Amino acid sequence: MVSEGAAERGTRKPRAELALAALADDLDPRDRLHAILEQVLVFTEATLVAVYTPDDEGERLSLSGSAGVPTSLYGLLDSYPTSGATSLAEAVRTGRPVWRGSADLVQDADARRSVVGEFSVGVLPLDERGCLLAVSDDLDGFAPEDRRCLDLFARAVTRAAPPPPLGPGASFDLAMD
């Protein structure tokens, strides 16, 4: 029988927690968000991660930051209505994560605009501050260990208080070097 502590040591989540703890608390909020998003790419199977935050009226979710491949490869927009039928709006409205595999995205307008073909998404709510969107080329979606890490990073983004959206038509892709 393996103890719970021994089983946990074999996972990525403890290493992700250490990486987050190593981030300097005195970073500018935008730099801290960038650093957290880059860590998501390191510790999960995500190829793109983005933060969407609500506007002042709470009617739209706007892109506040992203890391990984450009959002346009997956057909993602800079903003979405919170009343819409998107995975982002659903996660914000329900306060629960939304996981969609490639087969679930067949009817999704974003997936139809994608130039990379099939992919899966995970959307995690950030309290009242929007959501964290992660995209993976794994057609089956995010594995349980990835989901645990994404939850950890979503909590870190919430604590980091992402900056307000950049405004209509603006983009803030933090492409990896």
PDB file of N, CA and C in Angstrom, residues 38-139:
ATOM      1  N   GLU A  38       2.847  31.173 -18.206  1.00  0.00           N
ATOM      2  CA  GLU A  38       3.961  30.377 -18.739  1.00  0.00           C
ATOM      3  C   GLU A  38       4.142  29.081 -17.948  1.00  0.00           C
ATOM      4  N   GLN A  39       3.920  29.138 -16.634  1.00  0.00           N
ATOM      5  CA  GLN A  39       4.035  27.928 -15.820  1.00  0.00           C
ATOM      6  C   GLN A  39       2.954  26.908 -16.175  1.00  0.00           C
ATOM      7  N   VAL A  40       1.775  27.380 -16.552  1.00  0.00           N
ATOM      8  CA  VAL A  40       0.716  26.460 -16.994  1.00  0.00           C
ATOM      9  C   VAL A  40       1.221  25.636 -18.170  1.00  0.00           C
ATOM     10  N   LEU A  41       1.901  26.291 -19.107  1.00  0.00           N
ATOM     11  CA  LEU A  41       2.414  25.582 -20.284  1.00  0.00           C
ATOM     12  C   LEU A  41       3.479  24.569 -19.910  1.00  0.00           C
ATOM     13  N   VAL A  42       4.255  24.861 -18.885  1.00  0.00           N
ATOM     14  CA  VAL A  42       5.318  23.952 -18.447  1.00  0.00           C
ATOM     15  C   VAL A  42       4.744  22.710 -17.769  1.00  0.00           C
ATOM     16  N   PHE A  43       3.722  22.883 -16.944  1.00  0.00           N
ATOM     17  CA  PHE A  43       3.247  21.799 -16.091  1.00  0.00           C
ATOM     18  C   PHE A  43       2.004  21.073 -16.598  1.00  0.00           C
ATOM     19  N   THR A  44       1.453  21.483 -17.735  1.00  0.00           N
ATOM     20  CA  THR A  44       0.278  20.791 -18.288  1.00  0.00           C
ATOM     21  C   THR A  44       0.515  20.503 -19.765  1.00  0.00           C
ATOM     22  N   GLU A  45      -0.431  19.836 -20.371  1.00  0.00           N
ATOM     23  CA  GLU A  45      -0.371  19.535 -21.800  1.00  0.00           C
ATOM     24  C   GLU A  45      -0.970  20.659 -22.648  1.00  0.00           C
ATOM     25  N   ALA A  46      -1.163  21.828 -22.048  1.00  0.00           N
ATOM     26  CA  ALA A  46      -1.742  22.956 -22.775  1.00  0.00           C
ATOM     27  C   ALA A  46      -0.758  23.518 -23.798  1.00  0.00           C
ATOM     28  N   THR A  47      -1.294  23.912 -24.948  1.00  0.00           N
ATOM     29  CA  THR A  47      -0.492  24.602 -25.960  1.00  0.00           C
ATOM     30  C   THR A  47      -0.802  26.096 -25.968  1.00  0.00           C
ATOM     31  N   LEU A  48      -1.907  26.455 -25.355  1.00  0.00           N
ATOM     32  CA  LEU A  48      -2.336  27.850 -25.228  1.00  0.00           C
ATOM     33  C   LEU A  48      -3.090  27.983 -23.923  1.00  0.00           C
ATOM     34  N   VAL A  49      -2.840  29.072 -23.232  1.00  0.00           N
ATOM     35  CA  VAL A  49      -3.599  29.388 -22.027  1.00  0.00           C
ATOM     36  C   VAL A  49      -3.910  30.876 -22.070  1.00  0.00           C
ATOM     37  N   ALA A  50      -5.135  31.230 -21.659  1.00  0.00           N
ATOM     38  CA  ALA A  50      -5.559  32.625 -21.720  1.00  0.00           C
ATOM     39  C   ALA A  50      -6.441  32.957 -20.530  1.00  0.00           C
ATOM     40  N   VAL A  51      -6.447  34.222 -20.168  1.00  0.00           N
ATOM     41  CA  VAL A  51      -7.324  34.717 -19.111  1.00  0.00           C
ATOM     42  C   VAL A  51      -8.300  35.696 -19.743  1.00  0.00           C
ATOM     43  N   TYR A  52      -9.577  35.466 -19.462  1.00  0.00           N
ATOM     44  CA  TYR A  52     -10.641  36.364 -19.904  1.00  0.00           C
ATOM     45  C   TYR A  52     -11.279  36.970 -18.657  1.00  0.00           C
ATOM     46  N   THR A  53     -11.414  38.293 -18.638  1.00  0.00           N
ATOM     47  CA  THR A  53     -12.001  38.978 -17.495  1.00  0.00           C
ATOM     48  C   THR A  53     -13.227  39.761 -17.933  1.00  0.00           C
ATOM     49  N   PRO A  54     -14.192  39.932 -17.009  1.00  0.00           N
ATOM     50  CA  PRO A  54     -15.417  40.648 -17.373  1.00  0.00           C
ATOM     51  C   PRO A  54     -15.178  42.150 -17.481  1.00  0.00           C
ATOM     52  N   ASP A  55     -15.970  42.796 -18.331  1.00  0.00           N
ATOM     53  CA  ASP A  55     -15.917  44.255 -18.428  1.00  0.00           C
ATOM     54  C   ASP A  55     -16.637  44.857 -17.220  1.00  0.00           C
ATOM     55  N   ASP A  56     -16.645  46.168 -17.121  1.00  0.00           N
ATOM     56  CA  ASP A  56     -17.245  46.856 -15.972  1.00  0.00           C
ATOM     57  C   ASP A  56     -18.724  46.531 -15.796  1.00  0.00           C
ATOM     58  N   GLU A  57     -19.426  46.315 -16.893  1.00  0.00           N
ATOM     59  CA  GLU A  57     -20.851  46.004 -16.826  1.00  0.00           C
ATOM     60  C   GLU A  57     -21.117  44.514 -16.629  1.00  0.00           C
ATOM     61  N   GLY A  58     -20.100  43.681 -16.759  1.00  0.00           N
ATOM     62  CA  GLY A  58     -20.271  42.240 -16.625  1.00  0.00           C
ATOM     63  C   GLY A  58     -20.944  41.605 -17.819  1.00  0.00           C
ATOM     64  N   GLU A  59     -20.975  42.309 -18.945  1.00  0.00           N
ATOM     65  CA  GLU A  59     -21.668  41.796 -20.128  1.00  0.00           C
ATOM     66  C   GLU A  59     -20.755  41.061 -21.093  1.00  0.00           C
ATOM     67  N   ARG A  60     -19.438  41.309 -21.011  1.00  0.00           N
ATOM     68  CA  ARG A  60     -18.495  40.685 -21.932  1.00  0.00           C
ATOM     69  C   ARG A  60     -17.288  40.177 -21.163  1.00  0.00           C
ATOM     70  N   LEU A  61     -16.710  39.087 -21.674  1.00  0.00           N
ATOM     71  CA  LEU A  61     -15.434  38.577 -21.182  1.00  0.00           C
ATOM     72  C   LEU A  61     -14.385  38.950 -22.219  1.00  0.00           C
ATOM     73  N   SER A  62     -13.356  39.668 -21.793  1.00  0.00           N
ATOM     74  CA  SER A  62     -12.337  40.134 -22.727  1.00  0.00           C
ATOM     75  C   SER A  62     -10.982  39.535 -22.389  1.00  0.00           C
ATOM     76  N   LEU A  63     -10.206  39.270 -23.415  1.00  0.00           N
ATOM     77  CA  LEU A  63      -8.873  38.699 -23.266  1.00  0.00           C
ATOM     78  C   LEU A  63      -7.990  39.657 -22.475  1.00  0.00           C
ATOM     79  N   SER A  64      -7.425  39.165 -21.367  1.00  0.00           N
ATOM     80  CA  SER A  64      -6.532  39.974 -20.539  1.00  0.00           C
ATOM     81  C   SER A  64      -5.080  39.556 -20.703  1.00  0.00           C
ATOM     82  N   GLY A  65      -4.863  38.328 -21.121  1.00  0.00           N
ATOM     83  CA  GLY A  65      -3.498  37.843 -21.307  1.00  0.00           C
ATOM     84  C   GLY A  65      -3.522  36.422 -21.822  1.00  0.00           C
ATOM     85  N   SER A  66      -2.465  36.048 -22.533  1.00  0.00           N
ATOM     86  CA  SER A  66      -2.359  34.676 -23.030  1.00  0.00           C
ATOM     87  C   SER A  66      -0.896  34.311 -23.185  1.00  0.00           C
ATOM     88  N   ALA A  67      -0.649  33.023 -23.216  1.00  0.00           N
ATOM     89  CA  ALA A  67       0.698  32.512 -23.441  1.00  0.00           C
ATOM     90  C   ALA A  67       0.580  31.249 -24.278  1.00  0.00           C
ATOM     91  N   GLY A  68       1.596  30.988 -25.039  1.00  0.00           N
ATOM     92  CA  GLY A  68       1.595  29.820 -25.908  1.00  0.00           C
ATOM     93  C   GLY A  68       1.429  30.241 -27.353  1.00  0.00           C
ATOM     94  N   VAL A  69       0.814  29.380 -28.127  1.00  0.00           N
ATOM     95  CA  VAL A  69       0.603  29.693 -29.534  1.00  0.00           C
ATOM     96  C   VAL A  69      -0.436  30.809 -29.644  1.00  0.00           C
ATOM     97  N   PRO A  70      -0.474  31.532 -30.755  1.00  0.00           N
ATOM     98  CA  PRO A  70      -1.453  32.625 -30.891  1.00  0.00           C
ATOM     99  C   PRO A  70      -2.898  32.130 -30.775  1.00  0.00           C
ATOM    100  N   THR A  71      -3.736  32.925 -30.148  1.00  0.00           N
ATOM    101  CA  THR A  71      -5.145  32.560 -29.968  1.00  0.00           C
ATOM    102  C   THR A  71      -5.851  32.364 -31.304  1.00  0.00           C
ATOM    103  N   SER A  72      -5.395  33.049 -32.347  1.00  0.00           N
ATOM    104  CA  SER A  72      -6.041  32.947 -33.653  1.00  0.00           C
ATOM    105  C   SER A  72      -5.927  31.543 -34.251  1.00  0.00           C
ATOM    106  N   LEU A  73      -4.912  30.768 -33.865  1.00  0.00           N
ATOM    107  CA  LEU A  73      -4.789  29.403 -34.386  1.00  0.00           C
ATOM    108  C   LEU A  73      -5.975  28.534 -33.992  1.00  0.00           C
ATOM    109  N   TYR A  74      -6.567  28.835 -32.842  1.00  0.00           N
ATOM    110  CA  TYR A  74      -7.717  28.065 -32.373  1.00  0.00           C
ATOM    111  C   TYR A  74      -9.035  28.790 -32.628  1.00  0.00           C
ATOM    112  N   GLY A  75      -8.993  29.895 -33.370  1.00  0.00           N
ATOM    113  CA  GLY A  75     -10.214  30.623 -33.702  1.00  0.00           C
ATOM    114  C   GLY A  75     -10.807  31.384 -32.546  1.00  0.00           C
ATOM    115  N   LEU A  76     -10.016  31.657 -31.513  1.00  0.00           N
ATOM    116  CA  LEU A  76     -10.528  32.364 -30.344  1.00  0.00           C
ATOM    117  C   LEU A  76     -10.642  33.859 -30.614  1.00  0.00           C
ATOM    118  N   LEU A  77     -11.643  34.461 -30.021  1.00  0.00           N
ATOM    119  CA  LEU A  77     -11.878  35.893 -30.168  1.00  0.00           C
ATOM    120  C   LEU A  77     -11.302  36.663 -28.988  1.00  0.00           C
ATOM    121  N   ASP A  78     -11.194  37.976 -29.136  1.00  0.00           N
ATOM    122  CA  ASP A  78     -10.705  38.820 -28.053  1.00  0.00           C
ATOM    123  C   ASP A  78     -11.764  39.051 -26.985  1.00  0.00           C
ATOM    124  N   SER A  79     -13.048  38.851 -27.307  1.00  0.00           N
ATOM    125  CA  SER A  79     -14.092  39.001 -26.296  1.00  0.00           C
ATOM    126  C   SER A  79     -15.306  38.144 -26.648  1.00  0.00           C
ATOM    127  N   TYR A  80     -16.061  37.815 -25.605  1.00  0.00           N
ATOM    128  CA  TYR A  80     -17.264  36.994 -25.727  1.00  0.00           C
ATOM    129  C   TYR A  80     -18.342  37.560 -24.813  1.00  0.00           C
ATOM    130  N   PRO A  81     -19.614  37.475 -25.229  1.00  0.00           N
ATOM    131  CA  PRO A  81     -20.688  37.913 -24.321  1.00  0.00           C
ATOM    132  C   PRO A  81     -20.848  36.910 -23.175  1.00  0.00           C
ATOM    133  N   THR A  82     -21.072  37.415 -21.967  1.00  0.00           N
ATOM    134  CA  THR A  82     -21.262  36.517 -20.821  1.00  0.00           C
ATOM    135  C   THR A  82     -22.589  35.767 -20.905  1.00  0.00           C
ATOM    136  N   SER A  83     -23.503  36.261 -21.730  1.00  0.00           N
ATOM    137  CA  SER A  83     -24.792  35.596 -21.894  1.00  0.00           C
ATOM    138  C   SER A  83     -24.758  34.562 -23.021  1.00  0.00           C
ATOM    139  N   GLY A  84     -23.624  34.417 -23.695  1.00  0.00           N
ATOM    140  CA  GLY A  84     -23.521  33.526 -24.843  1.00  0.00           C
ATOM    141  C   GLY A  84     -23.477  32.054 -24.474  1.00  0.00           C
ATOM    142  N   ALA A  85     -23.418  31.230 -25.508  1.00  0.00           N
ATOM    143  CA  ALA A  85     -23.423  29.781 -25.344  1.00  0.00           C
ATOM    144  C   ALA A  85     -22.011  29.200 -25.387  1.00  0.00           C
ATOM    145  N   THR A  86     -20.998  29.991 -25.072  1.00  0.00           N
ATOM    146  CA  THR A  86     -19.617  29.511 -25.121  1.00  0.00           C
ATOM    147  C   THR A  86     -19.224  28.812 -23.823  1.00  0.00           C
ATOM    148  N   SER A  87     -18.167  28.040 -23.891  1.00  0.00           N
ATOM    149  CA  SER A  87     -17.637  27.374 -22.698  1.00  0.00           C
ATOM    150  C   SER A  87     -17.174  28.407 -21.676  1.00  0.00           C
ATOM    151  N   LEU A  88     -16.611  29.529 -22.147  1.00  0.00           N
ATOM    152  CA  LEU A  88     -16.163  30.578 -21.235  1.00  0.00           C
ATOM    153  C   LEU A  88     -17.331  31.146 -20.448  1.00  0.00           C
ATOM    154  N   ALA A  89     -18.389  31.516 -21.150  1.00  0.00           N
ATOM    155  CA  ALA A  89     -19.566  32.084 -20.487  1.00  0.00           C
ATOM    156  C   ALA A  89     -20.188  31.072 -19.525  1.00  0.00           C
ATOM    157  N   GLU A  90     -20.226  29.809 -19.922  1.00  0.00           N
ATOM    158  CA  GLU A  90     -20.794  28.769 -19.056  1.00  0.00           C
ATOM    159  C   GLU A  90     -20.012  28.651 -17.755  1.00  0.00           C
ATOM    160  N   ALA A  91     -18.676  28.643 -17.841  1.00  0.00           N
ATOM    161  CA  ALA A  91     -17.850  28.522 -16.637  1.00  0.00           C
ATOM    162  C   ALA A  91     -18.057  29.713 -15.705  1.00  0.00           C
ATOM    163  N   VAL A  92     -18.165  30.905 -16.269  1.00  0.00           N
ATOM    164  CA  VAL A  92     -18.370  32.104 -15.447  1.00  0.00           C
ATOM    165  C   VAL A  92     -19.764  32.089 -14.815  1.00  0.00           C
ATOM    166  N   ARG A  93     -20.776  31.723 -15.592  1.00  0.00           N
ATOM    167  CA  ARG A  93     -22.155  31.714 -15.072  1.00  0.00           C
ATOM    168  C   ARG A  93     -22.351  30.663 -13.984  1.00  0.00           C
ATOM    169  N   THR A  94     -21.788  29.456 -14.189  1.00  0.00           N
ATOM    170  CA  THR A  94     -22.030  28.358 -13.251  1.00  0.00           C
ATOM    171  C   THR A  94     -21.024  28.318 -12.112  1.00  0.00           C
ATOM    172  N   GLY A  95     -19.849  28.928 -12.313  1.00  0.00           N
ATOM    173  CA  GLY A  95     -18.804  28.860 -11.298  1.00  0.00           C
ATOM    174  C   GLY A  95     -18.129  27.502 -11.235  1.00  0.00           C
ATOM    175  N   ARG A  96     -18.325  26.677 -12.270  1.00  0.00           N
ATOM    176  CA  ARG A  96     -17.726  25.337 -12.323  1.00  0.00           C
ATOM    177  C   ARG A  96     -16.866  25.195 -13.574  1.00  0.00           C
ATOM    178  N   PRO A  97     -15.810  24.381 -13.494  1.00  0.00           N
ATOM    179  CA  PRO A  97     -14.983  24.152 -14.680  1.00  0.00           C
ATOM    180  C   PRO A  97     -15.784  23.505 -15.801  1.00  0.00           C
ATOM    181  N   VAL A  98     -15.386  23.798 -17.019  1.00  0.00           N
ATOM    182  CA  VAL A  98     -15.995  23.204 -18.209  1.00  0.00           C
ATOM    183  C   VAL A  98     -14.881  22.502 -18.968  1.00  0.00           C
ATOM    184  N   TRP A  99     -15.075  21.224 -19.258  1.00  0.00           N
ATOM    185  CA  TRP A  99     -14.085  20.430 -19.994  1.00  0.00           C
ATOM    186  C   TRP A  99     -14.732  19.945 -21.281  1.00  0.00           C
ATOM    187  N   ARG A 100     -14.136  20.269 -22.413  1.00  0.00           N
ATOM    188  CA  ARG A 100     -14.679  19.858 -23.708  1.00  0.00           C
ATOM    189  C   ARG A 100     -13.581  19.170 -24.511  1.00  0.00           C
ATOM    190  N   GLY A 101     -13.852  17.932 -24.893  1.00  0.00           N
ATOM    191  CA  GLY A 101     -12.958  17.212 -25.790  1.00  0.00           C
ATOM    192  C   GLY A 101     -13.263  17.588 -27.221  1.00  0.00           C
ATOM    193  N   SER A 102     -12.449  17.115 -28.115  1.00  0.00           N
ATOM    194  CA  SER A 102     -12.609  17.449 -29.526  1.00  0.00           C
ATOM    195  C   SER A 102     -14.002  17.092 -30.044  1.00  0.00           C
ATOM    196  N   ALA A 103     -14.506  15.935 -29.661  1.00  0.00           N
ATOM    197  CA  ALA A 103     -15.836  15.512 -30.124  1.00  0.00           C
ATOM    198  C   ALA A 103     -16.926  16.454 -29.616  1.00  0.00           C
ATOM    199  N   ASP A 104     -16.725  17.056 -28.436  1.00  0.00           N
ATOM    200  CA  ASP A 104     -17.704  17.982 -27.863  1.00  0.00           C
ATOM    201  C   ASP A 104     -17.697  19.337 -28.561  1.00  0.00           C
ATOM    202  N   LEU A 105     -16.599  19.657 -29.255  1.00  0.00           N
ATOM    203  CA  LEU A 105     -16.438  20.974 -29.859  1.00  0.00           C
ATOM    204  C   LEU A 105     -16.861  21.044 -31.322  1.00  0.00           C
ATOM    205  N   VAL A 106     -17.394  19.964 -31.851  1.00  0.00           N
ATOM    206  CA  VAL A 106     -17.738  19.901 -33.273  1.00  0.00           C
ATOM    207  C   VAL A 106     -18.661  21.038 -33.690  1.00  0.00           C
ATOM    208  N   GLN A 107     -19.626  21.389 -32.861  1.00  0.00           N
ATOM    209  CA  GLN A 107     -20.582  22.441 -33.201  1.00  0.00           C
ATOM    210  C   GLN A 107     -20.154  23.825 -32.730  1.00  0.00           C
ATOM    211  N   ASP A 108     -19.019  23.927 -32.038  1.00  0.00           N
ATOM    212  CA  ASP A 108     -18.560  25.203 -31.486  1.00  0.00           C
ATOM    213  C   ASP A 108     -18.014  26.106 -32.586  1.00  0.00           C
ATOM    214  N   ALA A 109     -18.471  27.362 -32.613  1.00  0.00           N
ATOM    215  CA  ALA A 109     -18.033  28.310 -33.648  1.00  0.00           C
ATOM    216  C   ALA A 109     -16.528  28.560 -33.588  1.00  0.00           C
ATOM    217  N   ASP A 110     -15.952  28.613 -32.384  1.00  0.00           N
ATOM    218  CA  ASP A 110     -14.503  28.811 -32.273  1.00  0.00           C
ATOM    219  C   ASP A 110     -13.753  27.653 -32.925  1.00  0.00           C
ATOM    220  N   ALA A 111     -14.194  26.442 -32.685  1.00  0.00           N
ATOM    221  CA  ALA A 111     -13.526  25.278 -33.255  1.00  0.00           C
ATOM    222  C   ALA A 111     -13.614  25.289 -34.775  1.00  0.00           C
ATOM    223  N   ARG A 112     -14.716  25.762 -35.318  1.00  0.00           N
ATOM    224  CA  ARG A 112     -14.851  25.827 -36.778  1.00  0.00           C
ATOM    225  C   ARG A 112     -13.917  26.866 -37.390  1.00  0.00           C
ATOM    226  N   ARG A 113     -13.563  27.925 -36.625  1.00  0.00           N
ATOM    227  CA  ARG A 113     -12.632  28.943 -37.115  1.00  0.00           C
ATOM    228  C   ARG A 113     -11.173  28.515 -36.961  1.00  0.00           C
ATOM    229  N   SER A 114     -10.922  27.436 -36.262  1.00  0.00           N
ATOM    230  CA  SER A 114      -9.564  26.993 -35.974  1.00  0.00           C
ATOM    231  C   SER A 114      -8.830  26.546 -37.237  1.00  0.00           C
ATOM    232  N   VAL A 115      -7.548  26.898 -37.325  1.00  0.00           N
ATOM    233  CA  VAL A 115      -6.731  26.435 -38.443  1.00  0.00           C
ATOM    234  C   VAL A 115      -5.913  25.207 -38.070  1.00  0.00           C
ATOM    235  N   VAL A 116      -5.925  24.804 -36.791  1.00  0.00           N
ATOM    236  CA  VAL A 116      -5.125  23.658 -36.369  1.00  0.00           C
ATOM    237  C   VAL A 116      -5.909  22.351 -36.357  1.00  0.00           C
ATOM    238  N   GLY A 117      -7.166  22.393 -36.677  1.00  0.00           N
ATOM    239  CA  GLY A 117      -7.958  21.166 -36.668  1.00  0.00           C
ATOM    240  C   GLY A 117      -8.582  20.916 -35.312  1.00  0.00           C
ATOM    241  N   GLU A 118      -8.558  19.677 -34.870  1.00  0.00           N
ATOM    242  CA  GLU A 118      -9.231  19.304 -33.638  1.00  0.00           C
ATOM    243  C   GLU A 118      -8.377  19.609 -32.417  1.00  0.00           C
ATOM    244  N   PHE A 119      -9.057  19.948 -31.309  1.00  0.00           N
ATOM    245  CA  PHE A 119      -8.394  20.243 -30.048  1.00  0.00           C
ATOM    246  C   PHE A 119      -9.413  20.114 -28.931  1.00  0.00           C
ATOM    247  N   SER A 120      -8.954  20.251 -27.700  1.00  0.00           N
ATOM    248  CA  SER A 120      -9.851  20.220 -26.547  1.00  0.00           C
ATOM    249  C   SER A 120      -9.583  21.444 -25.682  1.00  0.00           C
ATOM    250  N   VAL A 121     -10.557  21.780 -24.822  1.00  0.00           N
ATOM    251  CA  VAL A 121     -10.419  22.952 -23.969  1.00  0.00           C
ATOM    252  C   VAL A 121     -10.821  22.630 -22.535  1.00  0.00           C
ATOM    253  N   GLY A 122     -10.252  23.388 -21.633  1.00  0.00           N
ATOM    254  CA  GLY A 122     -10.650  23.408 -20.238  1.00  0.00           C
ATOM    255  C   GLY A 122     -10.831  24.863 -19.855  1.00  0.00           C
ATOM    256  N   VAL A 123     -11.943  25.185 -19.215  1.00  0.00           N
ATOM    257  CA  VAL A 123     -12.209  26.553 -18.792  1.00  0.00           C
ATOM    258  C   VAL A 123     -12.514  26.517 -17.300  1.00  0.00           C
ATOM    259  N   LEU A 124     -11.711  27.249 -16.531  1.00  0.00           N
ATOM    260  CA  LEU A 124     -11.881  27.276 -15.088  1.00  0.00           C
ATOM    261  C   LEU A 124     -12.264  28.677 -14.633  1.00  0.00           C
ATOM    262  N   PRO A 125     -13.333  28.790 -13.830  1.00  0.00           N
ATOM    263  CA  PRO A 125     -13.761  30.109 -13.368  1.00  0.00           C
ATOM    264  C   PRO A 125     -12.743  30.707 -12.396  1.00  0.00           C
ATOM    265  N   LEU A 126     -12.650  32.030 -12.392  1.00  0.00           N
ATOM    266  CA  LEU A 126     -11.757  32.768 -11.495  1.00  0.00           C
ATOM    267  C   LEU A 126     -12.592  33.642 -10.569  1.00  0.00           C
ATOM    268  N   ASP A 127     -13.310  33.059  -9.651  1.00  0.00           N
ATOM    269  CA  ASP A 127     -14.219  33.814  -8.791  1.00  0.00           C
ATOM    270  C   ASP A 127     -15.093  34.705  -9.674  1.00  0.00           C
ATOM    271  N   GLU A 128     -15.222  35.965  -9.345  1.00  0.00           N
ATOM    272  CA  GLU A 128     -15.994  36.887 -10.187  1.00  0.00           C
ATOM    273  C   GLU A 128     -15.100  37.579 -11.204  1.00  0.00           C
ATOM    274  N   ARG A 129     -13.889  37.106 -11.375  1.00  0.00           N
ATOM    275  CA  ARG A 129     -12.925  37.792 -12.225  1.00  0.00           C
ATOM    276  C   ARG A 129     -12.761  37.163 -13.604  1.00  0.00           C
ATOM    277  N   GLY A 130     -13.672  36.333 -14.030  1.00  0.00           N
ATOM    278  CA  GLY A 130     -13.563  35.761 -15.366  1.00  0.00           C
ATOM    279  C   GLY A 130     -13.193  34.301 -15.345  1.00  0.00           C
ATOM    280  N   CYS A 131     -12.318  33.911 -16.290  1.00  0.00           N
ATOM    281  CA  CYS A 131     -11.972  32.500 -16.394  1.00  0.00           C
ATOM    282  C   CYS A 131     -10.582  32.308 -17.002  1.00  0.00           C
ATOM    283  N   LEU A 132     -10.039  31.142 -16.722  1.00  0.00           N
ATOM    284  CA  LEU A 132      -8.780  30.687 -17.292  1.00  0.00           C
ATOM    285  C   LEU A 132      -9.141  29.664 -18.361  1.00  0.00           C
ATOM    286  N   LEU A 133      -8.692  29.885 -19.577  1.00  0.00           N
ATOM    287  CA  LEU A 133      -8.948  28.981 -20.694  1.00  0.00           C
ATOM    288  C   LEU A 133      -7.647  28.274 -21.045  1.00  0.00           C
ATOM    289  N   ALA A 134      -7.681  26.953 -21.129  1.00  0.00           N
ATOM    290  CA  ALA A 134      -6.519  26.177 -21.553  1.00  0.00           C
ATOM    291  C   ALA A 134      -6.925  25.345 -22.762  1.00  0.00           C
ATOM    292  N   VAL A 135      -6.052  25.284 -23.757  1.00  0.00           N
ATOM    293  CA  VAL A 135      -6.310  24.533 -24.977  1.00  0.00           C
ATOM    294  C   VAL A 135      -5.221  23.480 -25.126  1.00  0.00           C
ATOM    295  N   SER A 136      -5.611  22.287 -25.537  1.00  0.00           N
ATOM    296  CA  SER A 136      -4.673  21.184 -25.741  1.00  0.00           C
ATOM    297  C   SER A 136      -4.930  20.526 -27.089  1.00  0.00           C
ATOM    298  N   ASP A 137      -3.864  20.068 -27.698  1.00  0.00           N
ATOM    299  CA  ASP A 137      -4.010  19.312 -28.947  1.00  0.00           C
ATOM    300  C   ASP A 137      -4.392  17.861 -28.690  1.00  0.00           C
ATOM    301  N   ASP A 138      -4.451  17.458 -27.417  1.00  0.00           N
ATOM    302  CA  ASP A 138      -4.901  16.121 -27.050  1.00  0.00           C
ATOM    303  C   ASP A 138      -6.409  16.063 -27.301  1.00  0.00           C
ATOM    304  N   LEU A 139      -6.830  15.240 -28.220  1.00  0.00           N
ATOM    305  CA  LEU A 139      -8.240  15.208 -28.628  1.00  0.00           C
ATOM    306  C   LEU A 139      -9.173  14.720 -27.532  1.00  0.00           C
TER     307      LEU A 139
END
